[in-house]
Structures are given as C-alpha cells and as structure tokens.
Tab-separated table of N, CA, C and O in Angstrom:
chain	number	residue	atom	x	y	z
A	1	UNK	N	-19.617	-1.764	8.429
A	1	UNK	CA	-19.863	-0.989	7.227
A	1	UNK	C	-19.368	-1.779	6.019
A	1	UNK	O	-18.197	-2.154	6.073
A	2	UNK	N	-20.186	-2.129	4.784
A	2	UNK	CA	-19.687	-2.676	3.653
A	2	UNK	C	-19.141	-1.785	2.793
A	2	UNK	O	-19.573	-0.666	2.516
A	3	UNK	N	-18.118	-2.361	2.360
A	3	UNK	CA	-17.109	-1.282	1.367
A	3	UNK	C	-18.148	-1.462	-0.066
A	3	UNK	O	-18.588	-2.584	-0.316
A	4	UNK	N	-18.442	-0.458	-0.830
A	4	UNK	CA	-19.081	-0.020	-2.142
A	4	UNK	C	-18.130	-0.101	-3.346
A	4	UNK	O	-18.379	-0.439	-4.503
A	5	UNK	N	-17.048	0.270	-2.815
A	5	UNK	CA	-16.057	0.654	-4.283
A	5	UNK	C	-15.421	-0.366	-4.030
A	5	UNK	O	-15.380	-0.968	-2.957
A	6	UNK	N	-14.679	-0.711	-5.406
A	6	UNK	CA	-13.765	-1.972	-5.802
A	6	UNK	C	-12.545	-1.379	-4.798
A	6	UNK	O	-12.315	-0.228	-4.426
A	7	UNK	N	-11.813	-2.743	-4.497
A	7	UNK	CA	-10.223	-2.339	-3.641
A	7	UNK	C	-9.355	-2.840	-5.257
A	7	UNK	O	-9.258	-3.810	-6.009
A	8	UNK	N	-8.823	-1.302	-5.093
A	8	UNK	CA	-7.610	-0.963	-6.064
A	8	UNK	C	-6.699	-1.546	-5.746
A	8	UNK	O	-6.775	-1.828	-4.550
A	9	UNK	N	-5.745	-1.932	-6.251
A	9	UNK	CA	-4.112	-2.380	-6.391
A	9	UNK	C	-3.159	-1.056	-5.842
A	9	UNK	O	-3.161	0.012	-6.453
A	10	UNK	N	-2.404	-1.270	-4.688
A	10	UNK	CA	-1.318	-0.624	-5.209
A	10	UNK	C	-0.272	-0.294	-6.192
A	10	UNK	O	0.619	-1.108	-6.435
A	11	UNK	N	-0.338	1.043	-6.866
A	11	UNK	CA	0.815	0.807	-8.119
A	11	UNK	C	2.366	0.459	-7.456
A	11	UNK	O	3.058	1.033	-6.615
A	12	UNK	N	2.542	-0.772	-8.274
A	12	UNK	CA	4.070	-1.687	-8.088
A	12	UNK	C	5.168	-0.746	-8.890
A	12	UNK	O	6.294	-0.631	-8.407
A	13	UNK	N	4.878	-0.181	-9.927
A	13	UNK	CA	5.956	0.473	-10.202
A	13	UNK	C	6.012	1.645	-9.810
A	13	UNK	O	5.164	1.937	-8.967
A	14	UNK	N	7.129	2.913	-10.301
A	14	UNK	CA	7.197	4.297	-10.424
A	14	UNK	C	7.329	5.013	-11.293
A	14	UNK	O	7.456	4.391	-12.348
A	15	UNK	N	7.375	6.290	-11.429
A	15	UNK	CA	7.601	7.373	-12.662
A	15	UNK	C	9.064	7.114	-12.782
A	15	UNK	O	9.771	7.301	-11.792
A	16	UNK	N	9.754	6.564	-14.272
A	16	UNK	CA	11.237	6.827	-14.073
A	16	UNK	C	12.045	5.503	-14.023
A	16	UNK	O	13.260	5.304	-14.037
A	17	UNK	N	10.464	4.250	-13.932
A	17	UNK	CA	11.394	3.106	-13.780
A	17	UNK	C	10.621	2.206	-14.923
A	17	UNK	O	9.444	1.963	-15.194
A	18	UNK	N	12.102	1.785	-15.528
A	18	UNK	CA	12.539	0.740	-16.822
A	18	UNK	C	11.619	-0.640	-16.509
A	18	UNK	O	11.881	-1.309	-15.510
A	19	UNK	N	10.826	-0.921	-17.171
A	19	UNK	CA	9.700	-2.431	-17.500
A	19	UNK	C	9.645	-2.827	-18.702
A	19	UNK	O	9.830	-2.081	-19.664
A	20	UNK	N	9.288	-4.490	-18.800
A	20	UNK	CA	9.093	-4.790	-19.872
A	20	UNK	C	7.609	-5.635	-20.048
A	20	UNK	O	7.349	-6.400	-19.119
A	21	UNK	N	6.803	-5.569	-20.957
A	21	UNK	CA	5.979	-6.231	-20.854
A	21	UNK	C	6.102	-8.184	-20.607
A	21	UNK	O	6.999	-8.939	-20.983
A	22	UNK	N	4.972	-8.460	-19.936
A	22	UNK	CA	5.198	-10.063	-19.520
A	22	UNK	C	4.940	-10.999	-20.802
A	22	UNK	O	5.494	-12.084	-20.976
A	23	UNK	N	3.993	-10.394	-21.687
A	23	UNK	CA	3.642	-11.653	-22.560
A	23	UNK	C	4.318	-10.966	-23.832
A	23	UNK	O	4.947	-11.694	-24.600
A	24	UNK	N	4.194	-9.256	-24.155
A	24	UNK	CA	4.512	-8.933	-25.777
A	24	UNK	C	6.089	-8.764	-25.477
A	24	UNK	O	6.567	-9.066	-24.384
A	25	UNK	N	6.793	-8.294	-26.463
A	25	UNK	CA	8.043	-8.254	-27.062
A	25	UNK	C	8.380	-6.719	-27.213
A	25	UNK	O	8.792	-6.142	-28.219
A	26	UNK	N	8.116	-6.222	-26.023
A	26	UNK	CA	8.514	-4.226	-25.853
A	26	UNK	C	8.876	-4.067	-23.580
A	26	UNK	O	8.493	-4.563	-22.520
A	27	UNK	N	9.778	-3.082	-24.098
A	27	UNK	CA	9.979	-2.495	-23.109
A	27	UNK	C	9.798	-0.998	-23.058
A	27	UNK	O	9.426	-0.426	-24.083
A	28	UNK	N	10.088	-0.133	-21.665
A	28	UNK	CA	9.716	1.188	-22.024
A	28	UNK	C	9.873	1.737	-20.463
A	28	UNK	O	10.048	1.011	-19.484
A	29	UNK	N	9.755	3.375	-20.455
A	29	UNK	CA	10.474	3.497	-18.888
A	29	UNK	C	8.638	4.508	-18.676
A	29	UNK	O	8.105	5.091	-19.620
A	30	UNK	N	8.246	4.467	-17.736
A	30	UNK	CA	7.008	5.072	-16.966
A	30	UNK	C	7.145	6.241	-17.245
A	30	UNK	O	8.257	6.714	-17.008
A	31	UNK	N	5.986	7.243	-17.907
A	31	UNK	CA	5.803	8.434	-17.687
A	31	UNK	C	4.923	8.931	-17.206
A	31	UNK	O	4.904	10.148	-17.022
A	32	UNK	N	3.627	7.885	-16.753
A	32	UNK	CA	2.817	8.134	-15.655
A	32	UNK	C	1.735	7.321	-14.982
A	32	UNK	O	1.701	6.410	-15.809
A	33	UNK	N	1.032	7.063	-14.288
A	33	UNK	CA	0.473	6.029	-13.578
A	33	UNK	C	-1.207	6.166	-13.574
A	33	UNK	O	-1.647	6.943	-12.727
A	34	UNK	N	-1.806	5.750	-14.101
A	34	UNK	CA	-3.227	6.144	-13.397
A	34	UNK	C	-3.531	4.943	-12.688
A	34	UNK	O	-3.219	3.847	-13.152
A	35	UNK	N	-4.292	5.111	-11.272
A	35	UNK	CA	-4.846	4.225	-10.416
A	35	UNK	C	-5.538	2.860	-11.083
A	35	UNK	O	-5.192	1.690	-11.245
A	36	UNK	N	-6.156	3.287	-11.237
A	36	UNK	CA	-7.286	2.293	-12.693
A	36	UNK	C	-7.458	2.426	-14.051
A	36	UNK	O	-6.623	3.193	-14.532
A	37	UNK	N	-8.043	2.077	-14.653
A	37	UNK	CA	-8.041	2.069	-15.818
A	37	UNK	C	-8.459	3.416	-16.622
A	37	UNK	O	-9.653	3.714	-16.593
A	38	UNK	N	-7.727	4.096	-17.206
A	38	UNK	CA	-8.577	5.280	-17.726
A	38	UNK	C	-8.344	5.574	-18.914
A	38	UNK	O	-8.136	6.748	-19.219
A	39	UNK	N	-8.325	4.448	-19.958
A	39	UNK	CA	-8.352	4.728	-21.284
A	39	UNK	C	-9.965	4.417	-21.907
A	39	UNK	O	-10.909	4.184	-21.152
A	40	UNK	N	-10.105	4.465	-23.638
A	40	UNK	CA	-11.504	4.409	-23.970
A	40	UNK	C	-12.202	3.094	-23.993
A	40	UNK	O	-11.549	2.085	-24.260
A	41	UNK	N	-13.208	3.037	-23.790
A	41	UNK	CA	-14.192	1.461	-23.840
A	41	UNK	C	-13.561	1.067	-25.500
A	41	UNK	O	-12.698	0.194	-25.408
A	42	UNK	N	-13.773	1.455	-26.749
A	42	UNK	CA	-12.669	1.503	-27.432
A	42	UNK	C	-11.805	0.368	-27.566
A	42	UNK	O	-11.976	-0.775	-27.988
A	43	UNK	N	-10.615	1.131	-26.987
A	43	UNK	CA	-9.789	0.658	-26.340
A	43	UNK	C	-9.787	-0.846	-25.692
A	43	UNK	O	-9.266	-1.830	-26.215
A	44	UNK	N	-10.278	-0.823	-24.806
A	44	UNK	CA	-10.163	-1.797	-23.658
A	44	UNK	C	-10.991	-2.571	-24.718
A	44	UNK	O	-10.243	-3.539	-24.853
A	45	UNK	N	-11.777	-2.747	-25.358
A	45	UNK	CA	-12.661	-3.997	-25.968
A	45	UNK	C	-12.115	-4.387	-27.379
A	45	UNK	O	-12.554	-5.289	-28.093
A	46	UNK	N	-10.949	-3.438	-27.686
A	46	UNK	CA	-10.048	-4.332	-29.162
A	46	UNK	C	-9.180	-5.515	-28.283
A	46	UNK	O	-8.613	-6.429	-28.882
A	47	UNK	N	-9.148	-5.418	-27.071
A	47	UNK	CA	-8.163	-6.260	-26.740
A	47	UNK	C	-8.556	-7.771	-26.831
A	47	UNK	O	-9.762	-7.903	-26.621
A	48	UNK	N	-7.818	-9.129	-27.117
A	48	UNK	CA	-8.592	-10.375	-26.861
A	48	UNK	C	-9.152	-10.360	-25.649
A	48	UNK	O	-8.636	-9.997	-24.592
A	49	UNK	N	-10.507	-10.875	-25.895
A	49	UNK	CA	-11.009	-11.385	-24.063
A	49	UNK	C	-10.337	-12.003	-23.083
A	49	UNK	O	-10.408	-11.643	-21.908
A	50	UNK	N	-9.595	-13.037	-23.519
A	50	UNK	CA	-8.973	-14.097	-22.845
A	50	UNK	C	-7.803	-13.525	-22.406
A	50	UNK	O	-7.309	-14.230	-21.526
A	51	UNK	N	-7.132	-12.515	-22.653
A	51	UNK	CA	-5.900	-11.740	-22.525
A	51	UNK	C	-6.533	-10.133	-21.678
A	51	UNK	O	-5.795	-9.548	-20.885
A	52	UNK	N	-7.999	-9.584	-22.011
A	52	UNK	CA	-7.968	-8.224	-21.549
A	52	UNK	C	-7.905	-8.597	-19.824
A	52	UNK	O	-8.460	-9.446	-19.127
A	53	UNK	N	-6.936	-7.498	-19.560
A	53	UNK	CA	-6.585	-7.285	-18.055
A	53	UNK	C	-8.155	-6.873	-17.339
A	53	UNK	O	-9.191	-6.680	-17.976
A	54	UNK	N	-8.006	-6.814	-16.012
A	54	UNK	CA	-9.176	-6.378	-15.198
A	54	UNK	C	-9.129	-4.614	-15.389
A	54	UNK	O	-8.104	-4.073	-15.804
A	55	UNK	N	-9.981	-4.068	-15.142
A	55	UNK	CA	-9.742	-2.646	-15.154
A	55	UNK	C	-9.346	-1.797	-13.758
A	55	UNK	O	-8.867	-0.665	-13.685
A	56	UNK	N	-9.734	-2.797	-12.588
A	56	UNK	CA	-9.532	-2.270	-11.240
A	56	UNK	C	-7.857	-2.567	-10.637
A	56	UNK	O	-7.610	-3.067	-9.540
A	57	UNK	N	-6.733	-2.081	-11.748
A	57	UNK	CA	-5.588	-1.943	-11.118
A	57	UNK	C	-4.766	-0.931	-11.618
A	57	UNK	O	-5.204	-0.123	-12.436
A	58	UNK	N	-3.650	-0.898	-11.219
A	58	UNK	CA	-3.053	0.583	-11.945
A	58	UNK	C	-2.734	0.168	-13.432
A	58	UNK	O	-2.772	-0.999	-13.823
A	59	UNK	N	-2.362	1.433	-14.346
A	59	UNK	CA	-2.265	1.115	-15.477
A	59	UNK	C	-1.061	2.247	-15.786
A	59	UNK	O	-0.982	3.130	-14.931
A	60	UNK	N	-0.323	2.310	-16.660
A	60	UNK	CA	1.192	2.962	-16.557
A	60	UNK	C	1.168	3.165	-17.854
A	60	UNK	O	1.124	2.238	-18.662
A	61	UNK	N	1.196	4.408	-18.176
A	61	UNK	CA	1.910	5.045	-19.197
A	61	UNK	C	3.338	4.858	-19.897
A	61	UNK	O	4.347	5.305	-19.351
A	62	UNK	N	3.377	4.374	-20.776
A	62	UNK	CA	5.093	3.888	-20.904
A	62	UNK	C	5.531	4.880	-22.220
A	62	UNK	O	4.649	5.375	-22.921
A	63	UNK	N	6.778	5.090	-22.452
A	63	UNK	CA	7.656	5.656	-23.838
A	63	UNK	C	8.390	3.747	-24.285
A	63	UNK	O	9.484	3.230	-24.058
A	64	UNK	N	7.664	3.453	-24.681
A	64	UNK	CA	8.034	1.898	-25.291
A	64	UNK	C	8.928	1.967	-26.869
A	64	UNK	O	8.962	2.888	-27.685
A	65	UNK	N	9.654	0.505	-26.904
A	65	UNK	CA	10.091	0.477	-27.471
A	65	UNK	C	10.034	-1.265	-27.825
A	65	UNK	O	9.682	-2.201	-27.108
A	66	UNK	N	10.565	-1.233	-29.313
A	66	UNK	CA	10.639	-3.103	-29.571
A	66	UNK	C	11.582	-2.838	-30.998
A	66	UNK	O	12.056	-1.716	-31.175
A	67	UNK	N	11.734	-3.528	-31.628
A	67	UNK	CA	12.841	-3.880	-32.145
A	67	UNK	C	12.577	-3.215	-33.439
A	67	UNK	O	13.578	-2.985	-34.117
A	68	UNK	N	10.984	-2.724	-34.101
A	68	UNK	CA	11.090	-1.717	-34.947
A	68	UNK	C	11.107	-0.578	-34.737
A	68	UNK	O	11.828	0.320	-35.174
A	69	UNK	N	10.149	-0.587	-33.922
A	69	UNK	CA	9.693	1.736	-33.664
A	69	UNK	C	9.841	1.934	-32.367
A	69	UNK	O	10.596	1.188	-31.742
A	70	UNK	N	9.229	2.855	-31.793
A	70	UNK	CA	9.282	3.499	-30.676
A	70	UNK	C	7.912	4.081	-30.633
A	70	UNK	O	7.512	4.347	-31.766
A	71	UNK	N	6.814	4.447	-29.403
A	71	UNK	CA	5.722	4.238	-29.493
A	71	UNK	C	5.172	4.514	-28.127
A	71	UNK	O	5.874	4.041	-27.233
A	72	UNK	N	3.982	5.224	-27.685
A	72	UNK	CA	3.589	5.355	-26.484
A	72	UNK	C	2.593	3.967	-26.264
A	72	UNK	O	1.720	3.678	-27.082
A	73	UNK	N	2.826	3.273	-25.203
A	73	UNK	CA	1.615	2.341	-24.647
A	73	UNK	C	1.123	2.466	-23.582
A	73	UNK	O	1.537	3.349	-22.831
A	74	UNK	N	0.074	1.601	-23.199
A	74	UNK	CA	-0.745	2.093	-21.816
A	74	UNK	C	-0.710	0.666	-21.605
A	74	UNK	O	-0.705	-0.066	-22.595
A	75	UNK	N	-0.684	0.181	-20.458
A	75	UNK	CA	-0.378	-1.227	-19.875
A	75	UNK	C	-0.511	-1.770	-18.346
A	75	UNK	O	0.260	-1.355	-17.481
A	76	UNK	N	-1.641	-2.822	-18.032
A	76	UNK	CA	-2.194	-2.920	-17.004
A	76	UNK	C	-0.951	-3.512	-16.034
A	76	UNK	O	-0.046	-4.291	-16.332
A	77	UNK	N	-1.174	-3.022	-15.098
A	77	UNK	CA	-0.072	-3.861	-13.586
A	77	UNK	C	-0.144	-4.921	-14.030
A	77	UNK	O	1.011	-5.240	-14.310
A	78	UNK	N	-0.811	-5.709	-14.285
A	78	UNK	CA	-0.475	-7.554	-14.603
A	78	UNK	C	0.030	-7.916	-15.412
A	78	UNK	O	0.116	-9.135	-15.565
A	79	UNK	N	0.847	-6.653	-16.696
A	79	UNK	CA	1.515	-7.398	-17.792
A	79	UNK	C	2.687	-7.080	-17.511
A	79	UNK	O	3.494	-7.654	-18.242
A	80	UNK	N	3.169	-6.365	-16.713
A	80	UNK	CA	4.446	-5.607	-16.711
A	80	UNK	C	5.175	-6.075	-15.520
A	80	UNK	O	4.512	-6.076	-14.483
A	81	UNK	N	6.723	-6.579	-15.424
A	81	UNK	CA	7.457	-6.903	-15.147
A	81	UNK	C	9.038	-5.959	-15.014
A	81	UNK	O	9.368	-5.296	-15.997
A	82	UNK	N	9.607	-5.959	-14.227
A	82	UNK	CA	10.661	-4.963	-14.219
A	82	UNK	C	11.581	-5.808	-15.350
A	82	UNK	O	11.526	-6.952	-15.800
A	83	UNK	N	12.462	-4.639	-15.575
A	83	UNK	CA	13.382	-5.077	-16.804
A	83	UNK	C	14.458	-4.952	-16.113
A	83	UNK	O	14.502	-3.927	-15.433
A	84	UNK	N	15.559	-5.814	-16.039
A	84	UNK	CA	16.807	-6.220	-15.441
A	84	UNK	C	17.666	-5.811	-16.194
A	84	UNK	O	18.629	-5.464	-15.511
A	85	UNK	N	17.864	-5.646	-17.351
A	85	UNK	CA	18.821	-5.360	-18.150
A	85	UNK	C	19.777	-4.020	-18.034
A	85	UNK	O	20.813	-3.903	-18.689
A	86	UNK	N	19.418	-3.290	-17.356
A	86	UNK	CA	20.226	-2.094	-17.279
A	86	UNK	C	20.553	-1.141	-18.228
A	86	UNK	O	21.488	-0.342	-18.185
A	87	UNK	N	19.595	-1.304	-19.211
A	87	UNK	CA	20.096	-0.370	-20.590
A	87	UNK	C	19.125	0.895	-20.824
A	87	UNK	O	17.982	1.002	-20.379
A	88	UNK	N	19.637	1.585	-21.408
A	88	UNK	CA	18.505	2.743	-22.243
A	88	UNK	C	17.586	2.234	-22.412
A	88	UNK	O	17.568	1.013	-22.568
A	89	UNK	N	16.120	3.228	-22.453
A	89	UNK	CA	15.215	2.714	-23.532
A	89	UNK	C	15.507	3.838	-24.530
A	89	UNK	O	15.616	5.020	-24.206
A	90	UNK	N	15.665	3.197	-26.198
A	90	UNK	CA	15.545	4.355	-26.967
A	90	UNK	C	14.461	4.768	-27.689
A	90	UNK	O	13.864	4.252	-28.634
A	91	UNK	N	14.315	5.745	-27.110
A	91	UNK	CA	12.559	6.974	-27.399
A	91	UNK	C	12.975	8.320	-27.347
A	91	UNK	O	13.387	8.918	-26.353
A	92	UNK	N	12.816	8.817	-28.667
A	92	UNK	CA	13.044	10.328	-28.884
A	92	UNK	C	12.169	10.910	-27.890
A	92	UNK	O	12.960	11.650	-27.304
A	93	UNK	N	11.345	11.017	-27.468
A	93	UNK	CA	10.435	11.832	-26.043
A	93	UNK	C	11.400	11.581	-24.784
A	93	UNK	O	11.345	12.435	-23.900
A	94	UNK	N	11.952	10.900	-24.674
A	94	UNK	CA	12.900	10.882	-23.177
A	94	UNK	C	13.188	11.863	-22.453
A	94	UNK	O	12.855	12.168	-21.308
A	95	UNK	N	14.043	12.490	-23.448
A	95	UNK	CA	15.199	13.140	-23.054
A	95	UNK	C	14.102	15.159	-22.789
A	95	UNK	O	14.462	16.194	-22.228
A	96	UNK	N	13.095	14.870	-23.363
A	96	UNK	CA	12.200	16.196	-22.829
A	96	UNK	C	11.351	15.729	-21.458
A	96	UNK	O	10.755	16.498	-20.704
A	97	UNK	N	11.427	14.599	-21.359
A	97	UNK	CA	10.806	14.285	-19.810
A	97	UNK	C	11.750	14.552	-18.662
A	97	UNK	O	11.779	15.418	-17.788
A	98	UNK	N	12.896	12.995	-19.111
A	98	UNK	CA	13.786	12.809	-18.044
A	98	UNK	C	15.236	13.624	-17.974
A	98	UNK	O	15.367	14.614	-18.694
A	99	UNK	N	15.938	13.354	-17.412
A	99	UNK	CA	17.280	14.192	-16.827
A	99	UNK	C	18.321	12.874	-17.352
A	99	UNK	O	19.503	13.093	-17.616
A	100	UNK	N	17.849	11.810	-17.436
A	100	UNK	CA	19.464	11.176	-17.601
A	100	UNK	C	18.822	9.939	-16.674
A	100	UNK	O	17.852	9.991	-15.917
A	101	UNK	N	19.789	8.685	-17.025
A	101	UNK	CA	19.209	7.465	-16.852
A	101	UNK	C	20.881	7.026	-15.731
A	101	UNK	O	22.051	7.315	-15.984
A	102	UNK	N	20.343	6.312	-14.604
A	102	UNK	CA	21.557	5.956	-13.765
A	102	UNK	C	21.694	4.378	-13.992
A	102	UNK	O	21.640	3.730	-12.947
A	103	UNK	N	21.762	4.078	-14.474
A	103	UNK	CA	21.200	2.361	-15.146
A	103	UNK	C	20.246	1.314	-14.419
A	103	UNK	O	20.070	0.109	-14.603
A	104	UNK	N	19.772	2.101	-13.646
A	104	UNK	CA	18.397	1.541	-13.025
A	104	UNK	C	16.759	2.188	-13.806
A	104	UNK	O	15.882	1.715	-14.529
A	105	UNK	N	16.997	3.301	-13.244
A	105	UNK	CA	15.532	4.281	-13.621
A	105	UNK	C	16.240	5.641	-13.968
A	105	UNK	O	17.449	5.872	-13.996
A	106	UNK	N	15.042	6.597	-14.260
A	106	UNK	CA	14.985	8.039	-15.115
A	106	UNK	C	15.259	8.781	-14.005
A	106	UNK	O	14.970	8.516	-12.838
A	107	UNK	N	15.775	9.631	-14.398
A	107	UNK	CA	15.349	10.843	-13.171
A	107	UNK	C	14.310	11.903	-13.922
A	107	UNK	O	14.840	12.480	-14.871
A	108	UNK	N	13.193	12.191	-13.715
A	108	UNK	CA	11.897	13.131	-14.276
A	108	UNK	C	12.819	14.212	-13.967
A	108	UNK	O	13.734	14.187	-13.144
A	109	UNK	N	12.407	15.318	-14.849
A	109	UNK	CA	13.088	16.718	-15.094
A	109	UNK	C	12.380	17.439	-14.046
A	109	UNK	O	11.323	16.833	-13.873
A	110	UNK	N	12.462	18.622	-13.122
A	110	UNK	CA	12.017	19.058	-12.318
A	110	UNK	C	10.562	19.669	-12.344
A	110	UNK	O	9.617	19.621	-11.557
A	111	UNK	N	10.838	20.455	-13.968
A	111	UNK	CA	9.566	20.996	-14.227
A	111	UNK	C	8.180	20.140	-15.134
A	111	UNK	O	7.235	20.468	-15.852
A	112	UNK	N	8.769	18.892	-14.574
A	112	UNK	CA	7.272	17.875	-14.953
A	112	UNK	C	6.808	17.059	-13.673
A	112	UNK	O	5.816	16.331	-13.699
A	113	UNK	N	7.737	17.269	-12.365
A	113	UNK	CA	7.006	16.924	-11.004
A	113	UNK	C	5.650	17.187	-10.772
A	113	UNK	O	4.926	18.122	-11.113
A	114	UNK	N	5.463	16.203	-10.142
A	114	UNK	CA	3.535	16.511	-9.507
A	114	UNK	C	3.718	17.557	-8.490
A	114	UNK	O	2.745	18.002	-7.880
C-alpha cells in the first residue's frame, strides 16, 4: 500500500517547555503545538524563501520574548532549540496559563489541560 499523506515530524518539544529560536534573537516557553503548519498562506509567504521552513512539521505556539517587548510567535520545529539557561521567560500572559516555573519548564494551570 502507498502512503498518500506527507509523514509528519514528531513534535520535539512540550506544552510548558522554555526554547529559543536557532537563527533570531527571542526566546519563549510553549503554549501550544499544532502538528503542521496551521497559520495563514499570508503568513507563511512574508517569510524569506531561502529561510521559510517546510510546512509538514510541528509548529509551536510560543509567549516570546527579546530584549524589547514581549510578543506571541508561531515557529517551525526547525528553528527552535531548547534554552539552557534556566531563567524566566518574562511575558505578562504567563502567569494566566502556567502555575509557576521549576527552572526547567511551566507547569500549565489545570483548567487549560487538554
């Protein structure tokens, strides 16, 4: 039998855990995962060509941050890298998601579980 649909990526990260992007200058902790790509054509075609990610991998919702603002991004499995640093991210939305940070990852508040 030939497979029809693209083979997806497993998502590498989780809800709750601290990343930083590989090439830009922001970090940010997961607030949710979609399998593939599910933002607008839009979207996906402001990006440079030579830089836009594939669309057939997971893509992660982040509460990001960089050295001016604070900011929601959407960001393909191939740019994102775990962040070692052990620190906060600071984003006024946090603290209505998560429970408190153990200096690894978030703990999600109960009443935003899947």
């Amino acid at each position: 039998m030939t497979r029809t649909d693209p083979v997806t990526q497993q998502a590498r990260f989780t809800i709750g855990e601290v990343v930083k992007h590989r090439l830009l200058d922001f970090r940010g902790v997961i607030f949710d995962v979609d399998p593939v790509f599910a933002n607008s054509d839009e979207w996906y075609e402001a990006i440079p060509e030579q830089i836009r990610p594939a669309k057939d991998q997971p893509f992660y919702h982040l509460l990001a941050e960089n050295a001016e603002s604070s900011y929601v991004a959407y960001v393909s499995q191939q740019n994102l890298v775990p962040d070692e640093e052990g620190e906060e991210v600071d984003h006024p939305l946090i603290n209505g998601l998560f429970d408190g940070f153990d200096g690894a990852r978030y703990k999600l508040r109960p009443q935003h579980r899947h």
